Coordinates of C-alpha atoms in Angstrom, one line a residue:
M1 CA 69.0 -80.1 -82.7
S2 CA 72.4 -78.7 -81.8
G3 CA 74.4 -80.8 -79.4
A4 CA 75.0 -84.4 -79.0
G5 CA 74.2 -87.1 -76.5
T6 CA 71.3 -89.2 -75.5
G7 CA 69.0 -86.4 -74.6
K8 CA 68.7 -87.5 -71.0
G9 CA 68.2 -84.4 -68.9
K10 CA 68.8 -82.1 -71.9
R11 CA 66.6 -79.2 -72.7
S12 CA 65.8 -77.6 -76.1
A13 CA 63.7 -74.6 -77.0
G14 CA 62.3 -73.6 -80.4
L15 CA 59.9 -71.5 -82.4
L16 CA 57.1 -72.9 -84.4
L17 CA 56.0 -70.5 -87.2
F18 CA 52.5 -70.7 -88.4
R19 CA 50.4 -69.0 -91.1
H20 CA 46.7 -69.1 -92.2
T21 CA 46.2 -70.0 -95.9
D22 CA 43.3 -70.8 -98.1
Q23 CA 44.1 -74.5 -97.3
G24 CA 43.9 -73.8 -93.5
L25 CA 46.6 -73.5 -90.8
E26 CA 50.1 -74.4 -91.9
V27 CA 53.3 -74.7 -89.8
L28 CA 57.0 -74.5 -90.7
L29 CA 58.9 -77.6 -89.9
G30 CA 62.5 -78.6 -90.6
H31 CA 63.7 -82.0 -91.8
M32 CA 66.7 -83.1 -89.6
G33 CA 69.9 -83.2 -91.5
G34 CA 72.7 -85.8 -91.4
P35 CA 72.9 -89.4 -92.4
F36 CA 70.6 -90.8 -89.7
F37 CA 67.5 -89.0 -91.1
A38 CA 68.5 -88.8 -94.8
R39 CA 66.0 -91.4 -96.0
R40 CA 63.4 -91.0 -93.3
D41 CA 60.2 -88.9 -93.4
A42 CA 58.0 -89.9 -90.5
G43 CA 59.6 -88.7 -87.2
A44 CA 62.4 -86.9 -89.0
W45 CA 60.8 -83.4 -89.0
S46 CA 61.0 -81.0 -86.1
V47 CA 60.2 -77.6 -84.8
P48 CA 63.4 -75.5 -85.4
K49 CA 65.0 -75.8 -82.0
G50 CA 68.2 -76.5 -80.1
E51 CA 69.7 -77.2 -76.7
Y52 CA 70.5 -74.6 -74.1
E53 CA 72.2 -74.4 -70.8
P54 CA 70.2 -74.0 -67.5
D55 CA 71.3 -70.4 -67.0
E56 CA 69.9 -69.3 -70.4
P57 CA 66.2 -68.3 -70.5
A58 CA 64.3 -70.7 -72.8
W59 CA 62.8 -67.9 -74.8
E60 CA 66.2 -66.4 -75.6
A61 CA 67.5 -69.9 -76.5
A62 CA 64.5 -70.4 -78.9
R63 CA 65.2 -67.2 -80.7
R64 CA 69.0 -67.9 -80.9
E65 CA 68.5 -71.5 -82.1
F66 CA 66.0 -70.3 -84.8
Q67 CA 68.7 -68.0 -86.1
E68 CA 71.4 -70.7 -85.9
E69 CA 69.2 -73.4 -87.5
L70 CA 67.6 -71.4 -90.3
G71 CA 70.2 -68.7 -90.9
I72 CA 67.7 -65.9 -90.6
A73 CA 66.5 -63.7 -87.7
P74 CA 63.4 -65.0 -85.9
P75 CA 60.3 -63.0 -86.7
D76 CA 58.8 -60.6 -84.3
G77 CA 55.2 -61.1 -83.3
V78 CA 53.0 -62.3 -80.5
A79 CA 54.5 -65.5 -79.0
I80 CA 52.0 -68.2 -78.1
D81 CA 53.4 -70.4 -75.3
L82 CA 53.0 -74.0 -76.4
G83 CA 54.5 -75.4 -73.2
E84 CA 56.9 -78.3 -73.1
V85 CA 57.0 -82.0 -74.1
R86 CA 59.3 -84.8 -73.2
Q87 CA 60.6 -86.7 -76.2
T88 CA 61.3 -90.5 -76.0
N89 CA 65.0 -89.8 -75.7
G90 CA 64.3 -87.9 -72.4
K91 CA 64.9 -84.4 -73.9
V92 CA 62.5 -81.7 -72.7
V93 CA 61.5 -79.4 -75.5
T94 CA 59.8 -76.0 -74.9
A95 CA 58.2 -74.2 -77.8
W96 CA 56.5 -71.0 -78.8
A97 CA 54.4 -70.3 -81.9
I98 CA 54.6 -67.1 -83.8
E99 CA 52.5 -66.1 -86.8
A100 CA 54.8 -65.3 -89.8
D101 CA 55.1 -66.1 -93.4
L102 CA 58.8 -66.8 -94.4
D103 CA 60.1 -68.1 -97.6
P104 CA 61.9 -71.4 -97.0
A105 CA 64.2 -70.7 -100.0
A106 CA 65.6 -67.7 -98.0
M107 CA 66.8 -70.0 -95.2
V108 CA 70.5 -71.0 -94.9
P109 CA 70.6 -73.8 -92.3
G110 CA 73.5 -74.0 -89.9
T111 CA 75.7 -77.1 -89.9
F112 CA 77.2 -79.6 -87.5
R113 CA 80.2 -81.9 -87.8
M114 CA 80.3 -85.6 -86.9
E115 CA 82.4 -88.6 -87.7
W116 CA 80.9 -90.4 -90.7
P117 CA 80.9 -93.2 -91.6
P118 CA 81.1 -94.4 -88.0
K119 CA 84.6 -95.3 -86.8
S120 CA 86.1 -94.1 -90.1
G121 CA 88.1 -91.3 -88.6
Q122 CA 86.5 -89.0 -91.2
V123 CA 84.7 -85.9 -90.0
Q124 CA 82.0 -84.6 -92.3
E125 CA 79.8 -81.5 -92.1
F126 CA 76.0 -81.8 -92.4
P127 CA 73.2 -79.2 -92.3
E128 CA 71.2 -79.0 -89.1
L129 CA 68.1 -79.0 -91.2
D130 CA 68.3 -80.2 -94.8
R131 CA 64.8 -79.1 -95.8
V132 CA 62.3 -76.6 -94.4
E133 CA 58.7 -76.7 -95.5
W134 CA 55.3 -75.2 -94.8
M135 CA 52.8 -78.0 -94.3
G136 CA 49.2 -78.5 -93.1
L137 CA 48.6 -79.9 -89.7
D138 CA 47.6 -83.4 -91.0
R139 CA 50.9 -83.8 -92.9
A140 CA 52.8 -82.2 -90.0
R141 CA 51.4 -84.6 -87.5
A142 CA 52.4 -87.6 -89.7
V143 CA 56.1 -86.5 -90.0
V144 CA 57.0 -84.6 -86.9
V145 CA 58.9 -86.1 -84.0
P146 CA 55.9 -87.8 -82.2
A147 CA 56.1 -85.9 -78.9
Q148 CA 56.1 -82.6 -80.8
A149 CA 52.7 -83.4 -82.3
R150 CA 51.3 -82.0 -79.0
F151 CA 52.7 -78.6 -80.0
L152 CA 50.5 -78.8 -83.2
D153 CA 47.5 -79.8 -81.1
R154 CA 48.0 -76.9 -78.7
L155 CA 48.4 -74.5 -81.6
A156 CA 45.3 -75.8 -83.3
E157 CA 43.3 -75.3 -80.0
H158 CA 44.6 -71.8 -79.7
S159 CA 43.7 -71.0 -83.3
D160 CA 40.1 -72.2 -83.1

């Protein structure tokens, strides 16, 4: 979620952590920070990800952005390529899934700065992700950015 703009032609890469529990498969999603998403739930959750330049490999960007967004090193493990999706804003997102069990309380999200309120001349700092939660696939599908639900479907197919 780093960077600004309309998303047209932009590329993001991220890591979707998953774990197997007694309740089934769970994924780790982040609630997007800042005033636009503060009161939203549906469509306000995302795979921890961020933009990268064309000369940076997507895998390296995914690992870097995980560190920047969550404030902890990305876990090692077998990476499952979940492919890419195009969001409604035109941004292409590439993701990998890694099985890991991290404590959301240990995460210290990165921040971004923006003018808020609009046209006020005041610049405020907001967390990239204001909450990070483990959730089952049904809840995840209900709240994730709609295009990213395909990552959940691909992970579920791989885990069957």
